[in-house]
Short mmCIF file of C-alpha atoms in Angstrom, two decimals:
data_model
loop_
_atom_site.label_atom_id
_atom_site.label_comp_id
_atom_site.label_asym_id
_atom_site.label_seq_id
_atom_site.Cartn_x
_atom_site.Cartn_y
_atom_site.Cartn_z
CA SER A 1 104.47 -14.49 -53.99
CA SER A 2 104.49 -18.28 -53.58
CA SER A 3 107.02 -20.40 -51.74
CA GLY A 4 109.03 -23.11 -53.48
CA ALA A 5 111.34 -23.37 -56.45
CA THR A 6 110.98 -21.59 -59.80
CA PHE A 7 112.12 -23.43 -62.94
CA ASN A 8 113.09 -22.07 -66.33
CA PHE A 9 113.21 -24.66 -69.12
CA VAL A 10 115.08 -24.05 -72.36
CA ILE A 11 113.84 -26.38 -75.12
CA LYS A 12 116.18 -27.57 -77.87
CA SER A 13 115.76 -25.99 -81.30
CA GLY A 14 117.29 -28.47 -83.74
CA SER A 15 120.27 -27.91 -86.04
CA ASN A 16 121.55 -28.73 -89.53
CA LEU A 17 122.13 -32.33 -88.42
CA PHE A 18 119.47 -34.80 -87.35
CA HIS A 19 119.76 -35.79 -83.71
CA GLY A 20 117.46 -38.01 -81.71
CA SER A 21 117.26 -40.28 -78.71
CA ALA A 22 114.97 -42.91 -77.24
CA GLN A 23 114.65 -44.20 -73.73
CA THR A 24 112.45 -46.75 -72.00
CA ALA A 25 112.16 -47.88 -68.39
CA TRP A 26 110.21 -50.69 -66.79
CA GLN A 27 109.84 -51.98 -63.26
CA GLY A 28 107.60 -54.82 -62.16
CA ARG A 29 106.34 -56.12 -58.85
CA ALA A 30 109.28 -58.54 -58.59
CA VAL A 31 111.79 -55.75 -57.88
CA GLN A 32 110.10 -54.85 -54.59
CA SER A 33 110.78 -56.90 -51.46
CA ASP A 34 107.98 -58.30 -49.31
CA ASN A 35 108.11 -58.70 -45.54
CA ILE A 36 104.49 -59.85 -45.00
CA THR A 37 104.85 -63.13 -43.06
CA PRO A 38 102.24 -65.89 -42.55
CA ASP A 39 102.08 -64.87 -38.88
CA LEU A 40 101.13 -61.28 -39.80
CA ILE A 41 98.48 -62.56 -42.22
CA LYS A 42 97.00 -64.72 -39.41
CA ARG A 43 96.76 -61.61 -37.23
CA GLY A 44 94.61 -59.90 -39.87
CA LEU A 45 97.10 -58.03 -42.06
CA PRO A 46 96.08 -58.61 -45.70
CA ALA A 47 98.56 -60.36 -47.98
CA VAL A 48 98.36 -57.31 -50.25
CA SER A 49 99.32 -54.73 -47.67
CA GLY A 50 100.72 -51.26 -47.49
CA ASN A 51 101.42 -49.12 -50.52
CA GLN A 52 102.51 -52.16 -52.49
CA TYR A 53 104.07 -51.31 -55.80
CA THR A 54 102.62 -52.89 -58.95
CA ARG A 55 104.22 -51.54 -62.15
CA TYR A 56 106.10 -48.57 -63.58
CA THR A 57 106.74 -47.93 -67.27
CA ASP A 58 108.21 -44.93 -69.05
CA VAL A 59 108.82 -44.39 -72.77
CA LYS A 60 110.50 -41.24 -74.11
CA GLY A 61 111.91 -40.06 -77.41
CA ASP A 62 113.00 -36.90 -79.21
CA LEU A 63 114.16 -35.85 -82.67
CA GLY A 64 115.45 -32.61 -84.13
CA GLY A 65 116.95 -31.46 -87.41
CA PRO A 66 116.63 -29.29 -90.50
CA LEU A 67 113.52 -28.75 -92.59
CA VAL A 68 115.43 -26.22 -94.71
CA ARG A 69 119.18 -26.21 -94.06
CA SER A 70 120.46 -23.08 -92.32
CA LYS A 71 116.94 -21.63 -92.44
CA LEU A 72 114.25 -23.72 -90.72
CA TRP A 73 114.70 -26.31 -87.97
CA PHE A 74 112.38 -28.49 -85.93
CA TYR A 75 112.51 -30.28 -82.60
CA GLY A 76 109.97 -32.65 -81.06
CA SER A 77 109.74 -34.95 -78.08
CA TYR A 78 107.20 -37.28 -76.49
CA THR A 79 106.86 -39.05 -73.15
CA ASP A 80 104.40 -41.68 -71.95
CA SER A 81 104.51 -43.07 -68.41
CA TYR A 82 102.47 -45.19 -66.01
CA ALA A 83 102.84 -45.86 -62.29
CA GLY A 84 100.60 -48.09 -60.17
CA GLN A 85 100.39 -49.18 -56.55
CA TYR A 86 98.03 -50.63 -53.96
CA ILE A 87 96.87 -48.45 -51.06
CA THR A 88 96.07 -50.07 -47.74
CA GLY A 89 92.34 -50.72 -47.50
CA PHE A 90 91.48 -49.24 -50.91
CA VAL A 91 88.89 -51.56 -52.49
CA SER A 92 86.03 -51.62 -54.99
CA GLU A 93 82.44 -52.23 -53.91
CA ARG A 94 81.49 -53.62 -57.33
CA SER A 95 84.12 -56.36 -57.05
CA GLY A 96 83.01 -57.34 -53.54
CA GLY A 97 85.85 -55.67 -51.65
CA LYS A 98 88.73 -56.63 -53.91
CA PRO A 99 91.86 -54.43 -53.55
CA GLU A 100 92.25 -52.02 -56.46
CA VAL A 101 95.33 -50.49 -58.06
CA PHE A 102 95.73 -46.73 -57.72
CA TYR A 103 97.50 -45.54 -60.85
CA THR A 104 98.63 -42.42 -62.69
CA LYS A 105 99.19 -42.05 -66.44
CA LEU A 106 101.12 -39.13 -68.00
CA TRP A 107 101.55 -38.05 -71.62
CA GLY A 108 103.68 -35.12 -72.81
CA PRO A 109 104.35 -34.05 -76.43
CA THR A 110 106.55 -31.01 -77.17
CA GLY A 111 107.25 -29.28 -80.48
CA ARG A 112 109.39 -26.36 -81.65
CA LEU A 113 110.01 -24.61 -84.96
CA THR A 114 112.85 -22.11 -85.43
CA TYR A 115 113.05 -19.91 -88.53
CA MET A 116 116.02 -17.69 -89.39
CA VAL A 117 114.43 -14.70 -91.14
CA LYS A 118 117.84 -13.25 -91.89
CA GLU A 119 121.31 -13.47 -90.42
CA ASN A 120 120.48 -11.31 -87.40
CA MET A 121 116.79 -12.15 -86.90
CA LYS A 122 114.93 -15.32 -85.96
CA VAL A 123 111.50 -16.38 -84.77
CA ASP A 124 110.50 -19.37 -82.63
CA PHE A 125 107.25 -21.19 -82.03
CA VAL A 126 107.05 -23.63 -79.12
CA THR A 127 104.11 -25.67 -77.88
CA GLN A 128 104.09 -28.13 -75.03
CA TRP A 129 101.17 -30.31 -73.99
CA ALA A 130 100.60 -32.45 -70.94
CA ARG A 131 97.87 -34.86 -69.92
CA LYS A 132 97.47 -36.50 -66.53
CA LEU A 133 94.92 -39.23 -65.87
CA GLN A 134 94.40 -40.24 -62.23
CA PRO A 135 90.97 -41.92 -62.07
CA TYR A 136 90.95 -42.80 -58.34
CA ARG A 137 92.15 -39.57 -56.78
CA GLU A 138 91.84 -39.25 -52.96
CA ALA A 139 91.79 -43.04 -52.57
CA ASP A 140 92.31 -44.41 -49.04
CA GLN A 141 90.96 -47.02 -46.63
CA TRP A 142 87.76 -44.99 -46.03
CA THR A 143 87.06 -44.18 -49.68
CA THR A 144 86.14 -46.96 -52.09
CA LEU A 145 86.94 -46.85 -55.80
CA GLU A 146 83.40 -45.70 -56.61
CA ALA A 147 83.68 -42.78 -54.15
CA THR A 148 86.94 -41.37 -55.52
CA ARG A 149 87.31 -38.48 -57.94
CA ASN A 150 88.31 -39.10 -61.56
CA GLN A 151 90.93 -36.49 -62.52
CA ASP A 152 91.48 -35.83 -66.23
CA TYR A 153 93.95 -32.95 -66.65
CA TRP A 154 95.08 -31.30 -69.89
CA GLY A 155 97.63 -28.51 -69.95
CA ASN A 156 99.28 -26.42 -72.67
CA VAL A 157 101.96 -23.75 -72.91
CA SER A 158 102.56 -22.11 -76.31
CA SER A 159 104.92 -19.26 -77.18
CA PHE A 160 105.85 -17.21 -80.24
CA LYS A 161 109.13 -15.32 -79.84
CA TRP A 162 111.04 -12.83 -81.99
CA ASN A 163 114.78 -12.07 -81.59
CA TYR A 164 116.63 -9.31 -83.45
CA PHE A 165 120.26 -8.17 -83.25
CA PRO A 166 120.45 -4.90 -85.26
CA THR A 167 124.07 -4.36 -84.19
CA SER A 168 126.63 -6.16 -82.05
CA ALA A 169 125.70 -3.81 -79.22
CA LEU A 170 121.90 -3.94 -79.42
CA THR A 171 119.57 -6.88 -78.75
CA LEU A 172 115.77 -6.82 -79.05
CA ASP A 173 113.21 -9.53 -78.31
CA ALA A 174 109.45 -9.85 -77.89
CA SER A 175 107.07 -12.75 -77.31
CA VAL A 176 103.41 -13.68 -77.08
CA ASN A 177 102.57 -16.57 -74.76
CA ARG A 178 99.51 -18.53 -73.79
CA SER A 179 99.22 -21.07 -70.98
CA GLY A 180 96.26 -22.84 -69.46
CA THR A 181 94.70 -26.06 -68.23
CA TRP A 182 91.45 -27.95 -68.61
CA THR A 183 90.78 -30.13 -65.58
CA ARG A 184 87.75 -32.28 -64.86
CA TYR A 185 87.22 -33.94 -61.49
CA GLY A 186 84.34 -36.30 -62.18
CA PRO A 187 82.52 -38.96 -60.13
CA ASN A 188 82.98 -42.70 -60.63
CA THR A 189 79.35 -43.59 -59.90
CA THR A 190 75.89 -42.02 -60.04
CA GLU A 191 74.84 -43.06 -56.53
CA ILE A 192 73.97 -40.50 -53.86
CA ARG A 193 76.96 -39.41 -51.78
CA ARG A 194 77.14 -40.90 -48.28
CA THR A 195 79.52 -40.09 -45.45
CA ASP A 196 80.06 -41.45 -41.94
CA ILE A 197 80.59 -38.63 -39.44
CA THR A 198 82.39 -40.94 -36.99
CA THR A 199 85.11 -42.35 -39.27
CA GLY A 200 84.99 -40.14 -42.35
CA ALA A 201 84.18 -43.11 -44.60
CA LEU A 202 82.77 -42.12 -48.00
CA ARG A 203 80.54 -43.85 -50.52
CA GLY A 204 78.70 -42.70 -53.64
CA ALA A 205 79.52 -40.04 -56.19
CA ALA A 206 82.21 -37.45 -55.48
CA ILE A 207 81.58 -33.80 -56.31
CA ASP A 208 81.85 -32.95 -60.01
CA THR A 209 83.93 -29.90 -61.00
CA TYR A 210 85.59 -28.43 -64.08
CA GLY A 211 88.20 -25.66 -64.18
CA THR A 212 89.99 -23.75 -66.95
CA PRO A 213 92.56 -21.26 -65.62
CA GLU A 214 94.23 -19.39 -68.48
CA ARG A 215 96.93 -16.76 -69.01
CA PHE A 216 97.84 -14.63 -72.03
CA GLN A 217 101.22 -12.93 -71.64
CA TYR A 218 103.12 -10.34 -73.69
CA ASN A 219 106.66 -9.26 -72.99
CA GLY A 220 109.61 -7.60 -74.64
CA SER A 221 113.07 -6.40 -73.73
CA ALA A 222 116.05 -4.52 -75.10
CA SER A 223 119.73 -4.52 -74.17
CA TRP A 224 122.24 -1.91 -75.35
CA LEU A 225 125.97 -1.73 -74.78
CA ALA A 226 127.46 1.72 -75.30
CA THR A 227 130.35 3.99 -74.40
CA GLU A 228 129.42 7.59 -73.61
CA HIS A 229 131.92 10.24 -72.39
CA GLY A 230 134.45 7.51 -71.74
CA ARG A 231 132.11 5.47 -69.55
CA ARG A 232 130.75 2.02 -70.46
CA HIS A 233 126.99 1.57 -70.16
CA GLU A 234 124.84 -1.57 -70.18
CA VAL A 235 121.29 -0.32 -70.57
CA LYS A 236 118.36 -2.71 -70.25
CA GLY A 237 114.64 -2.15 -70.42
CA GLY A 238 111.45 -4.03 -71.05
CA PHE A 239 107.81 -4.66 -70.31
CA LEU A 240 105.64 -7.55 -69.14
CA SER A 241 101.87 -7.73 -69.41
CA PHE A 242 99.46 -10.59 -68.75
CA THR A 243 95.78 -11.35 -68.34
CA ASP A 244 94.75 -14.14 -65.96
CA SER A 245 91.31 -15.73 -65.82
CA ASN A 246 90.24 -18.56 -63.52
CA TYR A 247 86.94 -19.99 -64.76
CA SER A 248 85.44 -22.91 -62.83
CA ASP A 249 82.17 -24.85 -62.78
CA ASN A 250 80.95 -26.77 -59.74
CA TYR A 251 78.26 -29.21 -60.87
CA GLY A 252 77.78 -30.72 -57.40
CA HIS A 253 76.61 -34.17 -56.27
CA PRO A 254 73.79 -36.34 -57.65
CA ASN A 255 70.51 -34.69 -56.60
CA GLN A 256 72.72 -32.12 -54.77
CA GLN A 257 72.57 -34.18 -51.56
CA VAL A 258 74.93 -35.92 -49.13
CA TYR A 259 73.44 -38.49 -46.70
CA ARG A 260 75.24 -38.39 -43.35
CA TYR A 261 75.49 -41.33 -40.94
CA LYS A 262 77.01 -41.82 -37.48
CA SER A 263 78.47 -45.29 -36.90
CA LEU A 264 79.03 -46.83 -33.48
CA ALA A 265 82.29 -48.16 -32.05
CA LYS A 266 83.57 -51.37 -33.67
CA GLU A 267 80.94 -51.34 -36.42
CA THR A 268 82.30 -52.27 -39.84
CA ASP A 269 79.18 -51.23 -41.70
CA TYR A 270 79.37 -47.47 -41.27
CA PHE A 271 75.99 -46.70 -42.82
CA LEU A 272 73.43 -48.23 -40.45
CA HIS A 273 72.49 -45.13 -38.42
CA PRO A 274 71.22 -42.10 -40.42
CA ASP A 275 72.08 -38.74 -38.89
CA SER A 276 71.19 -35.93 -41.33
CA VAL A 277 70.98 -34.84 -44.94
CA GLN A 278 73.16 -32.07 -46.34
CA VAL A 279 71.85 -30.22 -49.40
CA PHE A 280 73.63 -27.89 -51.83
CA ASP A 281 72.58 -25.10 -54.16
CA TYR A 282 74.92 -26.14 -57.01
CA PRO A 283 75.64 -25.81 -59.91
CA VAL A 284 77.69 -22.63 -59.51
CA THR A 285 80.03 -20.87 -61.94
CA THR A 286 82.84 -18.57 -60.72
CA ASN A 287 85.45 -16.50 -62.55
CA VAL A 288 87.87 -13.66 -61.92
CA VAL A 289 90.10 -11.79 -64.38
CA ILE A 290 93.32 -10.06 -63.33
CA TYR A 291 95.35 -7.62 -65.43
CA TYR A 292 99.04 -7.03 -64.76
CA ASN A 293 101.31 -4.51 -66.48
CA SER A 294 104.90 -3.66 -65.71
CA ALA A 295 107.93 -1.94 -67.20
CA TYR A 296 111.52 -1.47 -66.11
CA ALA A 297 114.73 0.34 -67.09
CA ASN A 298 118.22 -0.16 -65.72
CA ASP A 299 121.67 1.27 -66.47
CA ARG A 300 124.89 -0.34 -65.31
CA ILE A 301 127.66 2.29 -65.59
CA ASN A 302 131.40 1.73 -65.25
CA LEU A 303 132.32 5.16 -63.93
CA THR A 304 136.01 4.11 -63.73
CA ASP A 305 137.90 0.83 -63.91
CA ARG A 306 137.22 0.45 -60.17
CA TRP A 307 133.84 2.08 -59.66
CA THR A 308 130.49 0.68 -60.92
CA LEU A 309 127.03 2.20 -60.51
CA ASN A 310 123.66 0.52 -61.08
CA ALA A 311 120.47 2.59 -61.34
CA GLY A 312 117.03 1.19 -62.13
CA LEU A 313 113.32 1.90 -61.92
CA ARG A 314 110.39 -0.53 -62.12
CA TYR A 315 106.65 0.10 -62.46
CA ASP A 316 103.96 -2.44 -61.55
CA ARG A 317 100.18 -2.22 -61.89
CA TYR A 318 97.43 -4.71 -60.97
CA SER A 319 93.72 -4.41 -61.72
CA SER A 320 90.82 -6.86 -61.94
CA TYR A 321 87.17 -7.40 -62.82
CA LEU A 322 84.49 -10.07 -62.44
CA PRO A 323 82.82 -11.63 -65.52
CA GLU A 324 79.20 -12.72 -65.29
CA GLN A 325 78.86 -15.67 -62.91
CA GLY A 326 76.75 -17.27 -60.23
CA ASN A 327 73.94 -19.80 -59.93
CA GLN A 328 71.51 -20.40 -62.80
CA GLY A 329 69.00 -22.01 -60.43
CA THR A 330 68.85 -25.35 -62.25
CA GLY A 331 69.63 -27.47 -59.16
CA PRO A 332 66.76 -28.93 -57.06
CA PHE A 333 67.61 -26.67 -54.10
CA ALA A 334 69.12 -23.75 -55.99
CA VAL A 335 67.78 -20.23 -56.33
CA LYS A 336 68.85 -18.32 -59.42
CA ASN A 337 71.43 -15.73 -58.44
CA VAL A 338 73.49 -14.45 -61.37
CA TYR A 339 75.94 -11.57 -60.91
CA PRO A 340 76.40 -9.44 -64.05
CA GLU A 341 79.86 -8.53 -65.28
CA THR A 342 81.30 -5.69 -63.21
CA HIS A 343 84.42 -3.56 -63.43
CA ASP A 344 83.55 -1.17 -60.61
CA GLY A 345 84.58 -1.17 -56.98
CA PHE A 346 87.85 -3.10 -57.25
CA PRO A 347 91.12 -1.52 -56.11
CA VAL A 348 93.96 -0.83 -58.53
CA TYR A 349 97.45 -1.42 -57.16
CA SER A 350 100.38 0.43 -58.70
CA THR A 351 103.85 1.30 -57.50
CA LEU A 352 107.21 2.66 -58.59
CA SER A 353 110.25 0.76 -57.30
CA PRO A 354 113.64 2.51 -57.51
CA ARG A 355 116.83 0.48 -57.14
CA PHE A 356 120.39 1.76 -56.80
CA SER A 357 123.67 0.06 -56.04
CA THR A 358 127.35 0.89 -56.28
CA ALA A 359 130.59 -1.05 -55.88
CA TYR A 360 134.17 0.22 -55.55
CA ASP A 361 137.28 -1.94 -55.98
CA VAL A 362 139.59 -0.45 -53.34
CA PHE A 363 142.92 -1.80 -54.61
CA GLY A 364 141.97 -2.52 -58.20
CA ASN A 365 142.79 -6.22 -57.93
CA GLY A 366 139.33 -7.51 -57.03
CA ARG A 367 140.31 -8.57 -53.48
CA LEU A 368 138.56 -5.85 -51.51
CA ALA A 369 135.34 -4.07 -52.50
CA VAL A 370 133.07 -1.59 -50.80
CA LYS A 371 129.41 -1.86 -51.75
CA ALA A 372 126.19 0.00 -50.98
CA SER A 373 122.66 -0.47 -52.28
CA TYR A 374 119.09 0.73 -51.88
CA GLY A 375 115.98 -0.90 -53.25
CA ARG A 376 112.23 -0.84 -52.81
CA TYR A 377 110.22 -3.98 -53.54
CA SER A 378 106.48 -4.41 -53.64
CA GLY A 379 104.27 -7.46 -53.88
#
């Protein structure tokens, strides 16, 4: 339902030999050219101008191998990176208007254990963590360091998967997965928020929020190759079920106020002319839980050496509810307004989606085929 690319990552599982690698990268300011001339500086362009690059570092490593030969293997990796740059006009008030470096730090450990229960059965456990620290988010020429938002993001994806091959023609698998994030956007000062209506300049504490979206997912599938009445069949079926929740807290601004000013043309101090005060009824908690269940079955039949038929059916079902949420009334301008948990009054969406296709090789040499298909898709 969203535009863009979808990625599927397959993580290494280790083997009976130890394998590893290490990699590091570094770039400093000296690798970037500079076309700021003395004449441009005289005209008012700062010597540190544009999105000037400062430093980039990246350290990575991985290792995999046996814990018990031919039975239990491990794989692990780690990455640590930093990137910094100047942004035109981005300064700190505390340092008297000195340009500040906007930077991002990333950390990412990954681990996997693979256990061979028996010759035709194995289980896998994978966990992958990520942390992103970007303390001056939304920095620009109108927003000083103290007015930016401090982003501290933690994310995790963990999965337990079972694979079983009872026969050479039958494959079974099932998995339990959990993914989620913990993200805090915090202020970099405790001063009252101020904004200039004319230019959009910002000072004081940014809004303080915390969010923890989370998904638990369960899925399984089966694949069976068979020959019935002289016809080859490839039968597949499976199910997918998940529960999504999207909990968030909005703590608001200091004293739940924003002071608004209206500067005049050519003024460089944007906060001389008070205009109004905006007040908020934070803190507020919101949450929504969505259930999704689906199942499918498909049979690919080779009716003859030239004629193939595909027949499938899919079922999808969405439902939702609202946990308890609202406003506890603790803010200076807030009125308590808490909504109790409710499961009533929300629509349930369900649909059956049939899909059929057929292909006929006219001459039997693969050079000319006649195809027809029908499918129903629902989002």
